[in-house]
Amino acid sequence: MHETLELQGWLVKIAATVPGVICSFRLRPDGSVCMPYASAALDKLYGLRPEDVRENAASLLSRVHSGDLGYVNETIAASARTMTAWRAEFRVNHPRKGELWVEGHSMPQREQDGSILWHGFIMEITERKRMEAALRDSERLHRAIGESIRYGVWVSAPDGRNLYTSDSFLKLVGLTQEKCADFGWFSVLHPDDAERSLGAWLACIESGAVWDVEHRVRGVDGGWHDVLTRGVAVRNERGEITHWTGINLDISRLKKVEQSLRTSEADLQRAQAVARTGSWRLDVQRNELHWSDENHRIFGVPKGGVLTYQTFLDTIHPEDRAFVDESWRAALRGEPYCIEHRIVVGSEIRWVRERVELEFDSQGKLLAGLGCTQDITELKQSDVARAASESRFRLAMEAVSGMVYDWDRDADSAYCSVGLSRVFGIRDVESQVSRSWWRARVNPDDLRLIRAEVVRCMRARRDRIHVEYRMRHADGRWMYLSDSARLVRDASGRVLRVVGSLTDISARKDAEAALLRLNDTLEEKVAARTFEAETRTRALLESERLTRATIDALNSSLCVLDADGFIIAVNRAWRDFASANDGDPESMSEGANYLVICDAAARAGCAIATQVAEAIRHAIAGRREDFSIEYECDSPDQRRWFILTLSCFQGIGPLRMVVLHKNITERKLAVEAEAESARRLKRLAAHLETVREEQNATIAREVHDELGGTLTMLKLGLATTVDSLALDSPMQARFDQLLGQVDAALKTVKRISAGLRPAMLDTLGLVATVNWHAAGFSRMTGIATKVHMPKYLSLSPVRDTAVFRIVQEALTNIARHASATQVNITMHKHLGMLTVEVCDNGVGLSESDRHKSDSFGLIGMHERAQYLGGWLSIVGTPGKGTCLSLHLPLEDWVNNMGTDDGDSIDRR
């Protein structure tokens, strides 16, 4: 009983750590259901306690969303019928949290009483469902963005070869995907742009920079189209370029707009000159003033100089300067700036009118003032005449925006206000305005409508009439008028006069017509958008087909796994890979569980499969780390190597893993061949060095024995001859000089022989030779040399030569470069290794000097040590010196007799 309670306690603790509900679900033979066991987390998913469903789980099923209840019942029935695992995703109506998404997994077992009992768990997946929906929306959005770009997008390989181009661009230039592939697109570039664009593209491929170029392409219509092409490098996590992707943007309209802007700017300059109105901009923050050409002309200031606010004030008439400055400061405080003042241009005084509009940033900070300057000198000069004209106009003009008329029926004459000229664009026609004048200008189609309205008014004896009709303007166009008139009758009711007003309503009519056209345009755009949506749908399907074709075109075997390890997509190379390795492509394709495949291979003794399965499970557990491993998989007729990589999709959303098997056999074979070649070169170098040493020894012996012997006999003969003759002093001096020259020649022979190969290295051994060379080094360089070596040291001739040459080269380098005053040479043996150290107190070897490409002495020392199974290290400290350490394994060191300090007896 105690163990049972303890087990129950463990179960409760384990269930509390599981992200969901651990439960048992029983289906009785009579169709009733219950939940014999459920963890406390049941309340979080269903709002029910475990004891509420222990005997009857109907309340739990009632919480299932009505739209999913049938589906849940079907999955339960199917699991019970086939006794297979139950898995379902459905919605639950939680009494406090609202609608939740849950996912259930369980395994059934049949009880003795006929009941079926499932054991499993249920967990909440609401957030995952939301992320899946967001991912689908994001994918649709990005595809729509790509297809909305005119001339579309493109994808290229790291070396610049084109892999894919949107159909919109292919249709423009009349190419197929095959003809556009690689560098086929180069054929449609304009001859003047081709070399520049291709050169820029190749430079970007080399540097990895953004490709941004404008060029012209030949369309199927025979014309040249301006296209902005922009491409960026797509890099993997190691910074390597995996693809190039970009867009082809139609900028023909932009080019036209640029040309239009240049034309508009020129037109604006001409218009400003005609209107005698210039423009200006004052940057308040920088106190920089910019004038248009017309402004420069108005103020009489040449172009090219630096303009400021003070420059502007200096041109103003002294009597107006304070007024203008105060007006500008008031404008900065928010008051209107529309002033007239005088300026001094040479000896001339001009009048100008200025207006300004202030420019602010998004935070309300004042940036600049934009204004215009109008030369109103001539207007000021005509002020008196214009004032009289305005007075007459105010007396004659009625309170209407159009014109007022008074028509006398009997005289067939009319008085018209000055608005006549404004409405009809004509002047001085008061004496000409009559009924015939009016009829001649009314649109014939509207004249019949006016006549009908007048007849109805006359029959109804109304005093007011209102009609709208068209009349011809002086410039020949038709304008719409609103005619409101009052009929003046005599006592008998006969019309004597018609007094009314004409108002130009052309703008209103144009607006109504524009509104109708806008409505028609809107309907056309709705139809166009509908067609565009259908087109994008077809493009999406085509993109999916292209994606599948692209994956199948990969040479490497690829599959995509879901969060449970199931294969959801493979390419053609994957199926071929499965067949080539005696596998069943169908059992290793979509629907198969890759973890099961790896586990089966691991049980068969494949250690690689164990590592791959562990990496997949780590990714499923949330550790999204890329995994890569090389393995050998031989076929019956050849050795093969592959590299397996596992990577996860980036970003939010359900876990997706990509498994890639890449054949690296050629690379591995090349590496092995390179290693074998390196080994052969080392053996050849060692052989050449041995041959060189043997040749040096041979030459040294011949020089010493032959030439040295000859010189010795010559010296002996001369000495004997001199002793046997009685020579006078000059002749005796001559013979003494000859004997001195023979002695010098003998010393030279000894020096050359020792330089080629010291004879004592073969006779007295390494220790004596190093002591002899160190002593000679001290005599020649003046550098104090201390030698600490074993008294006896037995090595093979090859090792003797190598150690001596390394010490010799080290001392040579010290004499040439170190500027040292002392050198210590140390040799000792320990644990079967010979250690040689050559240290100086010179300037110290720098890191840059150590890695010079022409440091052949250092390279030779390293190669000698490595060939004999040892190694060489050099440590330099600036200002403190350099220490060279050589470590070589001894030959037959186990059989040598040694002392405690590592010294051994020289057996030679």
Tab-separated table of C-alpha atoms in Angstrom, residues 282-612:
chain	number	residue	atom	x	y	z
A	282	LEU	CA	14.830	80.218	-46.860
A	283	ASP	CA	16.291	77.399	-44.736
A	284	VAL	CA	15.693	78.828	-41.260
A	285	GLN	CA	18.002	76.354	-39.512
A	286	ARG	CA	21.007	76.976	-41.793
A	287	ASN	CA	20.146	80.576	-42.827
A	288	GLU	CA	20.497	79.588	-46.491
A	289	LEU	CA	18.431	81.464	-49.106
A	290	HIS	CA	17.728	80.029	-52.565
A	291	TRP	CA	16.270	82.166	-55.389
A	292	SER	CA	14.850	81.212	-58.754
A	293	ASP	CA	16.273	82.831	-61.880
A	294	GLU	CA	13.373	85.298	-62.002
A	295	ASN	CA	13.977	86.268	-58.363
A	296	HIS	CA	17.596	87.025	-59.188
A	297	ARG	CA	16.408	89.239	-62.055
A	298	ILE	CA	13.830	91.049	-59.907
A	299	PHE	CA	16.323	91.860	-57.136
A	300	GLY	CA	19.201	92.488	-59.564
A	301	VAL	CA	21.517	90.071	-57.716
A	302	PRO	CA	23.811	87.921	-59.915
A	303	LYS	CA	23.640	84.127	-59.561
A	304	GLY	CA	26.414	82.146	-57.940
A	305	GLY	CA	26.906	84.013	-54.677
A	306	VAL	CA	25.956	82.849	-51.184
A	307	LEU	CA	22.522	84.191	-50.214
A	308	THR	CA	21.288	84.672	-46.634
A	309	TYR	CA	18.422	86.470	-44.936
A	310	GLN	CA	20.717	89.471	-44.456
A	311	THR	CA	21.433	89.513	-48.211
A	312	PHE	CA	17.695	89.860	-48.770
A	313	LEU	CA	17.370	92.669	-46.170
A	314	ASP	CA	20.231	94.613	-47.779
A	315	THR	CA	18.245	94.932	-51.037
A	316	ILE	CA	15.144	96.443	-49.345
A	317	HIS	CA	14.501	100.174	-49.407
A	318	PRO	CA	15.789	101.688	-46.126
A	319	GLU	CA	12.357	103.086	-45.281
A	320	ASP	CA	10.728	99.624	-45.662
A	321	ARG	CA	13.481	97.496	-44.122
A	322	ALA	CA	12.201	97.598	-40.532
A	323	PHE	CA	8.639	96.891	-41.708
A	324	VAL	CA	9.742	93.848	-43.746
A	325	ASP	CA	11.889	92.474	-40.920
A	326	GLU	CA	9.060	92.827	-38.404
A	327	SER	CA	6.598	91.204	-40.843
A	328	TRP	CA	8.947	88.222	-41.271
A	329	ARG	CA	9.339	87.798	-37.527
A	330	ALA	CA	5.552	87.994	-37.130
A	331	ALA	CA	5.233	85.287	-39.800
A	332	LEU	CA	7.568	83.093	-37.779
A	333	ARG	CA	5.111	83.513	-34.881
A	334	GLY	CA	2.272	82.256	-37.094
A	335	GLU	CA	0.885	85.481	-38.594
A	336	PRO	CA	0.203	85.747	-42.367
A	337	TYR	CA	3.019	87.090	-44.520
A	338	CYS	CA	1.665	88.892	-47.569
A	339	ILE	CA	3.316	92.284	-47.922
A	340	GLU	CA	4.255	94.854	-50.514
A	341	HIS	CA	7.446	96.844	-50.241
A	342	ARG	CA	10.145	98.558	-52.229
A	343	ILE	CA	13.580	97.284	-53.209
A	344	VAL	CA	16.598	99.124	-54.542
A	345	VAL	CA	18.097	97.735	-57.747
A	346	GLY	CA	21.009	99.912	-58.715
A	347	SER	CA	19.507	103.390	-59.131
A	348	GLU	CA	16.002	102.002	-59.697
A	349	ILE	CA	13.303	101.537	-57.061
A	350	ARG	CA	10.935	98.627	-57.653
A	351	TRP	CA	7.772	97.491	-55.932
A	352	VAL	CA	7.344	93.784	-55.079
A	353	ARG	CA	4.630	91.720	-53.464
A	354	GLU	CA	5.718	88.727	-51.368
A	355	ARG	CA	3.858	85.757	-49.948
A	356	VAL	CA	5.214	82.905	-47.847
A	357	GLU	CA	4.183	79.504	-46.531
A	358	LEU	CA	6.100	77.979	-43.614
A	359	GLU	CA	7.347	74.377	-43.652
A	360	PHE	CA	7.469	72.310	-40.427
A	361	ASP	CA	8.725	68.788	-39.604
A	362	SER	CA	6.611	66.052	-38.023
A	363	GLN	CA	7.361	67.429	-34.513
A	364	GLY	CA	6.204	70.920	-35.454
A	365	LYS	CA	9.721	72.348	-35.700
A	366	LEU	CA	10.100	75.147	-38.259
A	367	LEU	CA	12.303	74.096	-41.181
A	368	ALA	CA	11.996	76.703	-43.896
A	369	GLY	CA	9.875	79.353	-45.544
A	370	LEU	CA	8.636	78.910	-49.126
A	371	GLY	CA	7.548	82.077	-50.903
A	372	CYS	CA	7.111	83.975	-54.113
A	373	THR	CA	8.064	87.480	-55.189
A	374	GLN	CA	5.978	89.354	-57.781
A	375	ASP	CA	7.262	92.455	-59.542
A	376	ILE	CA	4.306	94.863	-59.200
A	377	THR	CA	6.104	98.029	-60.226
A	378	GLU	CA	3.864	98.522	-63.266
A	379	LEU	CA	0.776	97.733	-61.195
A	380	LYS	CA	1.735	100.384	-58.665
A	381	GLN	CA	2.232	102.898	-61.415
A	382	SER	CA	-1.316	102.243	-62.679
A	383	ASP	CA	-2.940	102.418	-59.207
A	384	VAL	CA	-4.798	105.660	-59.922
A	385	ALA	CA	-6.405	104.427	-63.142
A	386	ARG	CA	-7.241	101.098	-61.615
A	387	ALA	CA	-8.845	102.790	-58.561
A	388	ALA	CA	-11.233	104.709	-60.829
A	389	SER	CA	-12.105	101.543	-62.724
A	390	GLU	CA	-12.761	99.667	-59.489
A	391	SER	CA	-15.076	102.471	-58.293
A	392	ARG	CA	-17.164	102.272	-61.452
A	393	PHE	CA	-17.243	98.468	-61.177
A	394	ARG	CA	-18.506	98.599	-57.600
A	395	LEU	CA	-21.351	100.937	-58.640
A	396	ALA	CA	-22.398	98.867	-61.652
A	397	MET	CA	-21.911	95.353	-60.361
A	398	GLU	CA	-24.828	93.580	-58.681
A	399	ALA	CA	-24.366	91.266	-55.742
A	400	VAL	CA	-23.930	88.262	-58.013
A	401	SER	CA	-20.943	86.380	-59.221
A	402	GLY	CA	-22.099	86.380	-62.860
A	403	MET	CA	-23.756	89.166	-64.834
A	404	VAL	CA	-27.024	91.071	-64.507
A	405	TYR	CA	-29.167	91.946	-67.499
A	406	ASP	CA	-32.343	93.959	-68.118
A	407	TRP	CA	-34.042	93.217	-71.443
A	408	ASP	CA	-36.639	95.569	-72.929
A	409	ARG	CA	-39.012	93.524	-75.035
A	410	ASP	CA	-40.380	96.377	-77.129
A	411	ALA	CA	-36.990	97.934	-77.903
A	412	ASP	CA	-35.299	94.541	-78.144
A	413	SER	CA	-32.292	95.945	-76.283
A	414	ALA	CA	-30.593	94.951	-73.048
A	415	TYR	CA	-28.424	96.474	-70.379
A	416	CYS	CA	-25.713	94.179	-69.098
A	417	SER	CA	-23.397	94.585	-66.158
A	418	VAL	CA	-19.651	94.414	-66.500
A	419	GLY	CA	-19.932	90.718	-65.670
A	420	LEU	CA	-20.776	90.201	-69.341
A	421	SER	CA	-17.105	90.313	-70.236
A	422	ARG	CA	-16.199	87.993	-67.400
A	423	VAL	CA	-18.857	85.421	-68.317
A	424	PHE	CA	-18.610	85.495	-72.101
A	425	GLY	CA	-15.057	86.756	-72.514
A	426	ILE	CA	-16.119	89.743	-74.647
A	427	ARG	CA	-16.194	93.514	-74.134
A	428	ASP	CA	-18.034	96.625	-75.379
A	429	VAL	CA	-21.153	94.802	-76.603
A	430	GLU	CA	-23.857	96.626	-74.608
A	431	SER	CA	-25.320	98.136	-77.778
A	432	GLN	CA	-25.231	94.750	-79.534
A	433	VAL	CA	-26.950	92.607	-76.904
A	434	SER	CA	-30.395	91.705	-78.175
A	435	ARG	CA	-32.689	88.735	-78.495
A	436	SER	CA	-31.098	87.746	-81.812
A	437	TRP	CA	-27.612	88.063	-80.230
A	438	TRP	CA	-28.684	85.754	-77.416
A	439	ARG	CA	-30.398	83.201	-79.754
A	440	ALA	CA	-27.322	83.062	-81.961
A	441	ARG	CA	-25.163	81.898	-79.036
A	442	VAL	CA	-27.491	79.411	-77.298
A	443	ASN	CA	-26.940	75.744	-78.092
A	444	PRO	CA	-29.617	74.691	-80.636
A	445	ASP	CA	-30.474	71.570	-78.628
A	446	ASP	CA	-31.048	73.663	-75.495
A	447	LEU	CA	-33.038	76.363	-77.320
A	448	ARG	CA	-36.005	74.006	-77.761
A	449	LEU	CA	-35.932	73.156	-74.040
A	450	ILE	CA	-35.861	76.870	-73.119
A	451	ARG	CA	-38.791	77.598	-75.410
A	452	ALA	CA	-40.835	74.817	-73.802
A	453	GLU	CA	-40.075	76.117	-70.308
A	454	VAL	CA	-41.024	79.688	-71.304
A	455	VAL	CA	-44.331	78.454	-72.756
A	456	ARG	CA	-45.148	76.614	-69.512
A	457	CYS	CA	-44.310	79.739	-67.495
A	458	MET	CA	-46.464	81.946	-69.692
A	459	ARG	CA	-49.422	79.576	-69.510
A	460	ALA	CA	-49.106	79.333	-65.750
A	461	ARG	CA	-48.612	83.123	-65.575
A	462	ARG	CA	-45.603	82.727	-63.314
A	463	ASP	CA	-43.398	85.731	-62.666
A	464	ARG	CA	-40.179	83.765	-62.190
A	465	ILE	CA	-38.350	81.346	-64.466
A	466	HIS	CA	-35.166	79.342	-63.998
A	467	VAL	CA	-33.428	77.363	-66.711
A	468	GLU	CA	-29.972	75.913	-67.323
A	469	TYR	CA	-28.522	75.820	-70.819
A	470	ARG	CA	-25.367	76.126	-72.849
A	471	MET	CA	-24.017	79.230	-74.576
A	472	ARG	CA	-20.930	79.664	-76.667
A	473	HIS	CA	-18.017	81.507	-75.094
A	474	ALA	CA	-15.934	83.982	-77.044
A	475	ASP	CA	-13.139	81.394	-77.282
A	476	GLY	CA	-15.547	78.998	-79.011
A	477	ARG	CA	-16.192	76.586	-76.168
A	478	TRP	CA	-19.618	75.741	-74.713
A	479	MET	CA	-20.258	76.887	-71.180
A	480	TYR	CA	-23.147	76.044	-68.878
A	481	LEU	CA	-25.201	78.951	-67.519
A	482	SER	CA	-27.826	79.174	-64.802
A	483	ASP	CA	-30.440	81.781	-65.865
A	484	SER	CA	-32.719	83.118	-63.125
A	485	ALA	CA	-35.139	85.806	-64.383
A	486	ARG	CA	-38.081	87.925	-63.151
A	487	LEU	CA	-40.869	88.728	-65.635
A	488	VAL	CA	-42.193	92.304	-65.497
A	489	ARG	CA	-45.749	92.561	-66.855
A	490	ASP	CA	-48.125	95.377	-67.553
A	491	ALA	CA	-51.631	95.580	-66.157
A	492	SER	CA	-52.948	93.236	-68.844
A	493	GLY	CA	-50.307	90.646	-68.016
A	494	ARG	CA	-48.207	91.279	-71.075
A	495	VAL	CA	-44.469	90.832	-70.503
A	496	LEU	CA	-42.619	94.120	-70.873
A	497	ARG	CA	-39.217	93.392	-69.439
A	498	VAL	CA	-37.123	90.466	-68.266
A	499	VAL	CA	-34.649	91.164	-65.459
A	500	GLY	CA	-32.315	88.443	-64.329
A	501	SER	CA	-28.811	87.120	-63.790
A	502	LEU	CA	-26.577	84.662	-65.596
A	503	THR	CA	-24.173	82.545	-63.542
A	504	ASP	CA	-21.412	80.388	-65.072
A	505	ILE	CA	-21.960	76.836	-63.744
A	506	SER	CA	-19.522	75.124	-66.096
A	507	ALA	CA	-17.318	74.078	-63.199
A	508	ARG	CA	-20.265	72.425	-61.462
A	509	LYS	CA	-21.281	70.630	-64.633
A	510	ASP	CA	-17.728	69.522	-65.242
A	511	ALA	CA	-17.592	68.196	-61.678
A	512	GLU	CA	-20.839	66.267	-62.230
A	513	ALA	CA	-19.479	64.813	-65.461
A	514	ALA	CA	-16.198	63.983	-63.741
A	515	LEU	CA	-18.140	62.257	-60.980
A	516	LEU	CA	-19.947	60.119	-63.542
A	517	ARG	CA	-16.650	59.292	-65.230
A	518	LEU	CA	-15.120	58.488	-61.850
A	519	ASN	CA	-17.964	56.093	-61.146
A	520	ASP	CA	-17.398	54.389	-64.492
A	521	THR	CA	-13.655	54.254	-63.780
A	522	LEU	CA	-14.314	52.752	-60.366
A	523	GLU	CA	-16.403	49.972	-61.897
A	524	GLU	CA	-13.659	49.310	-64.429
A	525	LYS	CA	-11.038	49.146	-61.638
A	526	VAL	CA	-13.180	46.712	-59.654
A	527	ALA	CA	-13.322	44.481	-62.710
A	528	ALA	CA	-9.575	44.895	-63.225
A	529	ARG	CA	-8.839	44.029	-59.582
A	530	THR	CA	-10.984	40.937	-59.858
A	531	PHE	CA	-9.067	39.863	-62.941
A	532	GLU	CA	-5.785	40.674	-61.172
A	533	ALA	CA	-6.750	38.504	-58.198
A	534	GLU	CA	-7.516	35.601	-60.512
A	535	THR	CA	-4.187	36.162	-62.270
A	536	ARG	CA	-2.320	36.147	-58.958
A	537	THR	CA	-4.019	32.905	-57.981
A	538	ARG	CA	-2.826	31.287	-61.178
A	539	ALA	CA	0.647	32.755	-60.587
A	540	LEU	CA	0.664	31.296	-57.060
A	541	LEU	CA	-0.086	27.844	-58.425
A	542	GLU	CA	2.632	28.298	-61.016
A	543	SER	CA	5.055	29.420	-58.280
A	544	GLU	CA	4.315	26.278	-56.273
A	545	ARG	CA	4.938	24.178	-59.366
A	546	LEU	CA	8.194	26.060	-59.981
A	547	THR	CA	9.281	25.537	-56.365
A	548	ARG	CA	8.697	21.786	-56.667
A	549	ALA	CA	10.581	21.713	-59.967
A	550	THR	CA	13.455	23.694	-58.419
A	551	ILE	CA	13.744	21.271	-55.481
A	552	ASP	CA	13.647	18.289	-57.843
A	553	ALA	CA	16.404	19.897	-59.904
A	554	LEU	CA	18.830	19.828	-56.932
A	555	ASN	CA	21.578	17.212	-57.188
A	556	SER	CA	21.647	16.694	-53.420
A	557	SER	CA	19.112	14.436	-51.708
A	558	LEU	CA	16.667	16.515	-49.664
A	559	CYS	CA	13.675	15.925	-47.430
A	560	VAL	CA	11.612	18.116	-45.089
A	561	LEU	CA	10.464	16.858	-41.669
A	562	ASP	CA	7.684	18.102	-39.413
A	563	ALA	CA	7.756	18.485	-35.638
A	564	ASP	CA	7.141	14.749	-35.138
A	565	GLY	CA	9.898	13.603	-37.496
A	566	PHE	CA	7.527	12.660	-40.322
A	567	ILE	CA	8.686	13.284	-43.887
A	568	ILE	CA	6.425	15.844	-45.566
A	569	ALA	CA	8.407	16.498	-48.768
A	570	VAL	CA	11.272	14.924	-50.728
A	571	ASN	CA	12.912	15.652	-54.064
A	572	ARG	CA	13.686	13.328	-56.944
A	573	ALA	CA	17.329	12.954	-55.862
A	574	TRP	CA	16.118	11.656	-52.467
A	575	ARG	CA	14.122	8.865	-54.126
A	576	ASP	CA	17.092	7.985	-56.351
A	577	PHE	CA	19.345	7.991	-53.261
A	578	ALA	CA	17.003	5.583	-51.480
A	579	SER	CA	16.952	3.242	-54.495
A	580	ALA	CA	20.741	3.379	-54.874
A	581	ASN	CA	21.182	2.292	-51.233
A	582	ASP	CA	18.884	-0.751	-51.584
A	583	GLY	CA	15.980	1.068	-49.918
A	584	ASP	CA	12.313	1.321	-50.785
A	585	PRO	CA	11.633	4.877	-52.058
A	586	GLU	CA	7.974	4.674	-51.032
A	587	SER	CA	8.786	3.701	-47.441
A	588	MET	CA	11.302	6.566	-47.197
A	589	SER	CA	9.162	9.303	-48.759
A	590	GLU	CA	6.182	11.427	-47.716
A	591	GLY	CA	4.358	9.974	-44.717
A	592	ALA	CA	7.283	7.953	-43.371
A	593	ASN	CA	8.819	8.786	-39.991
A	594	TYR	CA	12.510	9.577	-40.410
A	595	LEU	CA	13.180	8.930	-36.723
A	596	VAL	CA	11.889	5.385	-37.153
A	597	ILE	CA	14.194	4.923	-40.163
A	598	CYS	CA	17.187	6.251	-38.197
A	599	ASP	CA	16.387	4.103	-35.157
A	600	ALA	CA	16.170	0.988	-37.332
A	601	ALA	CA	19.557	1.771	-38.866
A	602	ALA	CA	21.011	2.425	-35.388
A	603	ARG	CA	19.833	-0.972	-34.178
A	604	ALA	CA	21.598	-2.464	-37.197
A	605	GLY	CA	24.856	-0.952	-35.904
A	606	CYS	CA	24.985	2.387	-37.747
A	607	ALA	CA	26.480	4.928	-35.325
A	608	ILE	CA	25.801	7.801	-37.747
A	609	ALA	CA	22.058	7.076	-37.641
A	610	THR	CA	22.142	7.319	-33.820
A	611	GLN	CA	23.737	10.782	-33.978
A	612	VAL	CA	21.254	11.983	-36.624
